[in-house]
Coordinates of C-alpha atoms in Angstrom, one line a residue:
M170 CA 134.2 77.0 159.5
S171 CA 130.7 76.8 157.2
L172 CA 130.3 74.0 154.6
E173 CA 127.4 75.7 153.3
T174 CA 127.9 77.5 149.5
T175 CA 126.6 79.9 149.1
F176 CA 125.2 81.4 145.2
P177 CA 124.6 84.8 143.5
T178 CA 121.2 85.8 143.6
T179 CA 121.5 88.3 140.2
P180 CA 123.2 86.8 137.6
P181 CA 126.4 87.5 136.7
T182 CA 126.2 91.3 134.8
P183 CA 127.8 90.2 130.6
P184 CA 130.5 92.3 130.3
R185 CA 129.9 95.8 127.7
L186 CA 131.3 96.1 124.0
P187 CA 132.9 99.4 123.4
P188 CA 130.6 101.7 121.5
L189 CA 131.7 100.6 117.6
R190 CA 130.7 97.2 118.6
R191 CA 128.0 97.3 119.8
L192 CA 126.5 100.3 117.1
A193 CA 127.9 97.1 114.6
A194 CA 126.0 94.4 117.0
R195 CA 122.6 96.4 116.8
C196 CA 123.0 97.4 113.4
M197 CA 123.4 93.5 112.7
R198 CA 120.3 93.1 114.9
N199 CA 117.9 95.7 113.1
P200 CA 119.1 95.8 109.7
L201 CA 116.3 98.9 109.0
G202 CA 117.7 100.7 111.7
G203 CA 120.7 100.9 110.1
V204 CA 119.8 101.4 106.4
I205 CA 117.1 104.1 107.7
A206 CA 120.4 105.9 108.6
A207 CA 122.4 105.4 106.2
L208 CA 119.4 107.0 104.3
V209 CA 119.1 109.8 106.2
L210 CA 122.4 110.9 105.8
I211 CA 122.7 110.1 101.9
F212 CA 119.9 112.3 101.6
G213 CA 120.5 115.1 104.1
V214 CA 123.8 115.2 102.2
S215 CA 122.7 115.6 98.0
C216 CA 120.3 118.1 99.8
L217 CA 123.1 120.2 100.8
L218 CA 125.3 119.1 97.7
S219 CA 122.6 120.5 95.1
P220 CA 120.1 122.9 95.4
H221 CA 118.1 121.2 92.4
F222 CA 117.9 117.6 94.4
L223 CA 115.1 118.7 96.8
T224 CA 112.6 120.1 94.0
G225 CA 109.3 118.5 93.3
F226 CA 110.6 117.8 89.4
N227 CA 113.6 115.4 90.6
M228 CA 112.0 113.6 93.3
M229 CA 109.0 112.7 90.7
I230 CA 112.3 112.0 88.6
M231 CA 113.7 109.9 90.1
A232 CA 110.5 107.8 91.9
R233 CA 109.4 106.5 88.8
A234 CA 113.0 106.0 88.3
L235 CA 113.1 104.1 91.1
A236 CA 110.4 101.7 90.9
F237 CA 111.7 99.3 87.9
I238 CA 114.6 99.2 89.5
G239 CA 112.7 98.4 93.1
L240 CA 110.6 95.7 91.5
V241 CA 112.8 94.0 90.5
T242 CA 114.4 94.0 94.2
I243 CA 111.5 93.1 95.5
G244 CA 111.9 90.0 94.4
Q245 CA 116.0 89.1 94.0
S246 CA 115.4 90.2 97.5
I247 CA 113.0 87.4 98.4
L248 CA 115.5 85.0 96.7
M249 CA 118.7 85.7 98.7
I250 CA 116.8 85.3 101.9
L251 CA 115.8 81.7 100.9
G252 CA 119.9 81.9 100.0
E253 CA 119.3 81.8 96.4
L254 CA 120.2 84.6 93.2
D255 CA 118.2 84.5 90.3
L256 CA 121.1 86.7 87.4
S257 CA 118.4 86.4 84.9
V258 CA 115.7 88.4 86.1
G259 CA 116.7 91.6 83.9
A260 CA 116.8 89.1 80.8
I261 CA 113.2 88.2 81.9
G262 CA 112.1 92.0 82.2
G263 CA 113.7 92.3 78.8
L264 CA 111.7 89.7 77.4
A265 CA 108.7 90.5 79.1
G266 CA 108.7 93.9 77.5
I267 CA 109.8 93.0 74.1
T268 CA 106.9 90.8 74.5
G269 CA 104.7 92.8 74.5
G270 CA 105.4 95.5 72.1
M271 CA 104.6 92.3 69.1
L272 CA 101.8 91.5 70.7
M273 CA 100.3 94.6 70.7
V274 CA 102.5 96.6 67.5
Q275 CA 103.0 93.6 65.3
A276 CA 100.6 91.3 66.4
G277 CA 97.6 93.5 66.8
L278 CA 96.4 92.2 69.7
N279 CA 94.4 93.8 72.7
P280 CA 97.1 96.1 74.8
W281 CA 95.0 94.8 77.9
L282 CA 95.3 91.0 77.1
S283 CA 99.1 91.4 75.6
L284 CA 100.4 92.7 79.4
V285 CA 98.4 90.2 80.7
L286 CA 99.9 87.3 78.5
C287 CA 103.4 89.2 79.4
L288 CA 103.4 88.7 83.4
L289 CA 102.1 85.1 82.6
L290 CA 105.0 84.9 80.3
G291 CA 107.7 86.3 83.5
T292 CA 106.1 84.0 85.7
A293 CA 106.6 81.1 83.7
C294 CA 110.4 82.0 83.0
G295 CA 111.6 81.9 87.0
M296 CA 109.3 78.8 87.6
L297 CA 110.9 77.4 84.7
N298 CA 114.6 78.6 87.1
G299 CA 113.4 77.1 90.5
V300 CA 112.3 73.3 88.7
L301 CA 115.8 73.5 86.7
I302 CA 117.4 74.4 90.2
T303 CA 115.5 72.3 92.5
Q304 CA 115.0 69.2 90.1
L305 CA 117.7 69.0 88.9
R306 CA 119.9 69.9 92.1
L307 CA 122.1 72.9 90.1
H308 CA 123.2 76.2 91.6
S309 CA 121.3 79.1 90.9
L310 CA 123.9 81.6 90.5
V311 CA 125.1 79.1 87.5
L312 CA 121.7 78.3 86.7
T313 CA 120.7 81.7 86.0
I314 CA 123.7 83.5 84.5
G315 CA 123.1 80.4 81.7
M316 CA 119.1 81.1 81.5
A317 CA 120.0 84.4 81.8
G318 CA 121.6 84.2 78.0
V319 CA 118.9 81.8 77.1
Y320 CA 116.3 84.9 77.7
G321 CA 118.2 87.7 75.9
G322 CA 119.4 85.6 73.8
A323 CA 115.2 84.9 72.4
I324 CA 115.7 89.2 73.1
L325 CA 118.4 89.0 69.5
V326 CA 116.4 86.3 67.7
A327 CA 113.2 87.8 67.2
T328 CA 114.3 91.4 67.3
K329 CA 117.2 91.3 65.5
G330 CA 118.2 94.1 68.0
V331 CA 115.6 96.8 66.5
A332 CA 113.7 98.7 68.5
I333 CA 109.6 97.9 68.8
T334 CA 108.0 101.0 67.9
G335 CA 104.4 102.7 67.9
V336 CA 103.3 101.1 70.9
P337 CA 99.3 101.7 71.8
V338 CA 99.2 104.5 74.4
D339 CA 96.3 102.9 75.6
I340 CA 99.1 101.4 78.0
S341 CA 101.6 105.2 78.5
F342 CA 99.3 106.1 81.8
L343 CA 101.0 102.9 83.2
G344 CA 104.4 104.6 82.3
R345 CA 104.3 108.6 82.2
G346 CA 100.7 108.5 84.7
L347 CA 100.6 110.8 88.3
V348 CA 97.7 110.9 90.7
Y349 CA 98.2 113.7 92.9
G350 CA 101.5 114.2 91.3
V351 CA 102.6 110.4 91.9
P352 CA 103.6 108.6 88.7
V353 CA 101.2 105.5 89.0
P354 CA 104.4 103.0 88.6
F355 CA 106.0 104.0 92.1
I356 CA 102.3 103.5 93.3
V357 CA 102.9 100.1 91.4
L358 CA 106.1 99.5 93.8
L359 CA 104.2 100.6 96.9
A360 CA 101.6 97.9 95.9
C361 CA 103.6 95.3 95.7
L362 CA 105.8 96.4 98.6
G363 CA 103.1 96.0 100.5
V364 CA 101.2 92.9 99.4
V365 CA 105.0 91.1 99.3
A366 CA 106.2 92.5 103.3
F367 CA 102.6 91.3 104.3
V368 CA 103.1 88.0 103.5
M369 CA 106.8 87.3 105.0
V370 CA 105.5 89.4 108.0
R371 CA 102.4 87.9 108.7
T372 CA 101.9 84.7 106.5
P373 CA 103.4 81.1 107.1
V374 CA 104.4 80.9 103.9
G375 CA 107.5 84.1 105.1
R376 CA 108.0 82.2 108.1
Y377 CA 109.2 78.8 105.6
V378 CA 111.1 81.5 102.8
Y379 CA 113.4 82.7 106.6
A380 CA 113.9 78.8 107.6
I381 CA 114.9 77.6 104.6
G382 CA 117.2 80.3 104.4
S383 CA 118.0 80.3 107.6
N384 CA 119.1 75.9 107.6
P385 CA 117.3 74.2 104.5
E386 CA 118.2 71.0 105.2
A387 CA 116.3 71.2 108.8
A388 CA 113.3 72.3 107.1
R389 CA 113.2 69.7 104.9
M390 CA 113.2 67.7 108.0
L391 CA 110.8 69.4 109.7
G392 CA 108.4 68.7 106.5
L393 CA 108.5 72.1 104.4
R394 CA 108.0 71.6 101.0
V395 CA 110.8 73.3 100.4
D396 CA 111.1 73.0 96.7
A397 CA 107.7 74.0 96.1
I398 CA 108.4 77.3 98.1
R399 CA 111.4 77.7 96.5
I400 CA 109.7 77.6 92.5
A401 CA 107.2 79.6 94.0
A402 CA 110.1 82.2 95.0
F403 CA 111.6 82.0 91.2
A404 CA 108.1 82.4 90.2
T405 CA 107.3 85.6 91.5
A406 CA 110.4 87.2 90.9
G407 CA 110.2 86.4 86.9
F408 CA 106.5 88.2 88.0
L409 CA 107.8 91.0 89.0
S410 CA 110.2 91.6 86.4
A411 CA 108.0 91.4 83.7
L412 CA 105.8 94.0 85.2
A413 CA 108.6 96.1 85.6
G414 CA 109.9 94.7 81.4
I415 CA 106.1 96.1 81.0
L416 CA 106.1 99.7 82.8
M417 CA 109.3 101.0 81.1
V418 CA 107.8 100.1 77.6
A419 CA 104.8 102.3 78.9
R420 CA 107.1 104.7 79.9
L421 CA 108.8 104.7 77.1
G422 CA 106.4 104.1 74.2
T423 CA 108.6 101.8 72.6
A424 CA 110.0 97.8 73.4
Q425 CA 113.9 98.4 73.5
P426 CA 115.5 95.2 73.5
S427 CA 118.6 96.7 75.8
I428 CA 115.7 97.1 78.5
G429 CA 116.7 95.1 81.8
D430 CA 120.4 95.0 80.5
T431 CA 120.9 97.0 83.7
W432 CA 118.7 95.1 86.5
V433 CA 121.6 92.4 87.6
L434 CA 123.9 94.1 90.2
A435 CA 121.9 97.0 90.9
P436 CA 118.9 94.7 92.7
I437 CA 121.8 92.5 94.3
A438 CA 123.6 95.8 95.7
A439 CA 120.0 97.0 96.7
A440 CA 119.8 94.0 99.1
V441 CA 122.5 93.8 100.8
I442 CA 122.7 97.2 101.2
G443 CA 119.3 97.0 103.2
G444 CA 120.2 94.7 105.1
V445 CA 119.0 91.2 103.6
A446 CA 122.3 88.5 104.3
T447 CA 124.1 87.6 101.5
T448 CA 124.1 84.1 103.3
G449 CA 120.1 83.4 103.4
G450 CA 117.5 83.8 106.7
L451 CA 117.9 87.7 107.4
G452 CA 116.9 90.9 105.7
S453 CA 113.4 92.1 104.2
P454 CA 111.8 93.5 101.2
V455 CA 111.5 97.1 102.3
G456 CA 115.2 96.9 104.0
A457 CA 115.8 95.6 100.3
V458 CA 114.2 98.6 98.9
L459 CA 115.0 101.2 101.1
G460 CA 118.6 100.1 100.5
A461 CA 117.6 100.4 96.1
V462 CA 116.8 104.2 97.5
I463 CA 120.1 104.7 98.5
I464 CA 121.8 103.9 95.4
G465 CA 118.7 105.8 93.3
I466 CA 120.1 109.1 95.1
I467 CA 123.6 108.3 94.5
E468 CA 122.8 108.3 90.8
N469 CA 120.9 111.1 91.1
I470 CA 123.2 113.3 92.4
I471 CA 126.1 111.9 89.8
V472 CA 123.6 113.0 87.0
L473 CA 122.8 116.3 88.5
F474 CA 126.7 117.1 88.5
G475 CA 126.8 115.7 85.1
I476 CA 129.4 113.5 85.2
S477 CA 129.3 110.9 82.4
P478 CA 126.1 108.5 82.7
Y479 CA 128.4 105.6 82.4
W480 CA 130.0 106.4 85.7
Q481 CA 126.4 104.9 86.8
S482 CA 128.1 101.3 86.2
V483 CA 131.4 102.0 88.3
V484 CA 129.4 103.3 90.9
S485 CA 126.3 100.4 91.5
G486 CA 129.9 97.8 91.0
G487 CA 131.5 99.0 93.3
I488 CA 128.6 99.7 95.8
V489 CA 127.8 95.9 95.4
V490 CA 132.1 95.3 96.1
L491 CA 131.2 98.0 98.9
A492 CA 127.7 96.1 100.4
I493 CA 128.9 92.5 100.3
S494 CA 132.7 93.2 101.8
F495 CA 131.0 95.3 104.7
D496 CA 128.4 92.9 105.7
S497 CA 131.1 89.2 105.4
L498 CA 133.1 91.4 107.8
A499 CA 130.6 92.6 109.8
R500 CA 129.4 89.3 110.8
R501 CA 133.0 87.8 110.8
Y502 CA 133.5 90.0 113.7
L503 CA 130.6 89.6 115.8
H504 CA 130.4 86.0 115.3
R505 CA 134.6 86.4 117.2
E506 CA 133.0 88.8 119.8
A507 CA 129.4 86.1 120.2

């Protein structure tokens, strides 16, 4: 009998997962594939449900509405990839819009200079959130709930709950204008998304964001400036929220104290639908904006069917619960299979 040991010449083939598990695994590894498939499905169903959906006018209305929530979603998605949340983004957008209205109407300042000052204000508010969170070692969820009250209270103190009318028409093009039939706010959204996506994919800063979101302590031990990147991310979210607030003022022609009231839950839902992990380290701003498109289509269908707009809040909240639940269940399922 030979004592020689024979070794296999080829590695063993891993066991094949059932079809449903393979689909879940592919979606988790490539979140953009999952959200694009969902978007195509919802778009097709919407076309079948309403003959008014796929019209040029409705597409223009939907693109313009998407621009404001999309800008806030980009900032929120960066923070979620970092493993953070900012629940004050809506209040920052509202505060920037109200400040812009006061500077242009009550102080008589040049409209374009007012816009720049509002963007700086939004950036400063986001930066303040980041500084307090990193220096006081506070949880972002708790801190930004409190700061949302501060910014929202400042709006009411400044306006007494009354809208500021008479915004100069010089800036109306930013909110109502069209370029070859495409709303200007939507073009601004695409430009911001392109810049942020390039930074996240092609620059070291983007890789640092993913590394910190995956394991902040390991990133700190590698010498990354974790606190500085977190502060910069909060400042970026504040800038984008302020930009959305200013564009909304330009669209309405008035500075309403309620601007930004609905910009809290929807961006989180959009990011989760778009594949951004609630635990950080995974996802992309592009996927998050695609998630916002899905929510926008659903809300548009609600309007086309004449359902009360109050149901939009119910739908947004329900989508958040479903998206987060699915994200948690899928990751737990795949972790058990690994």
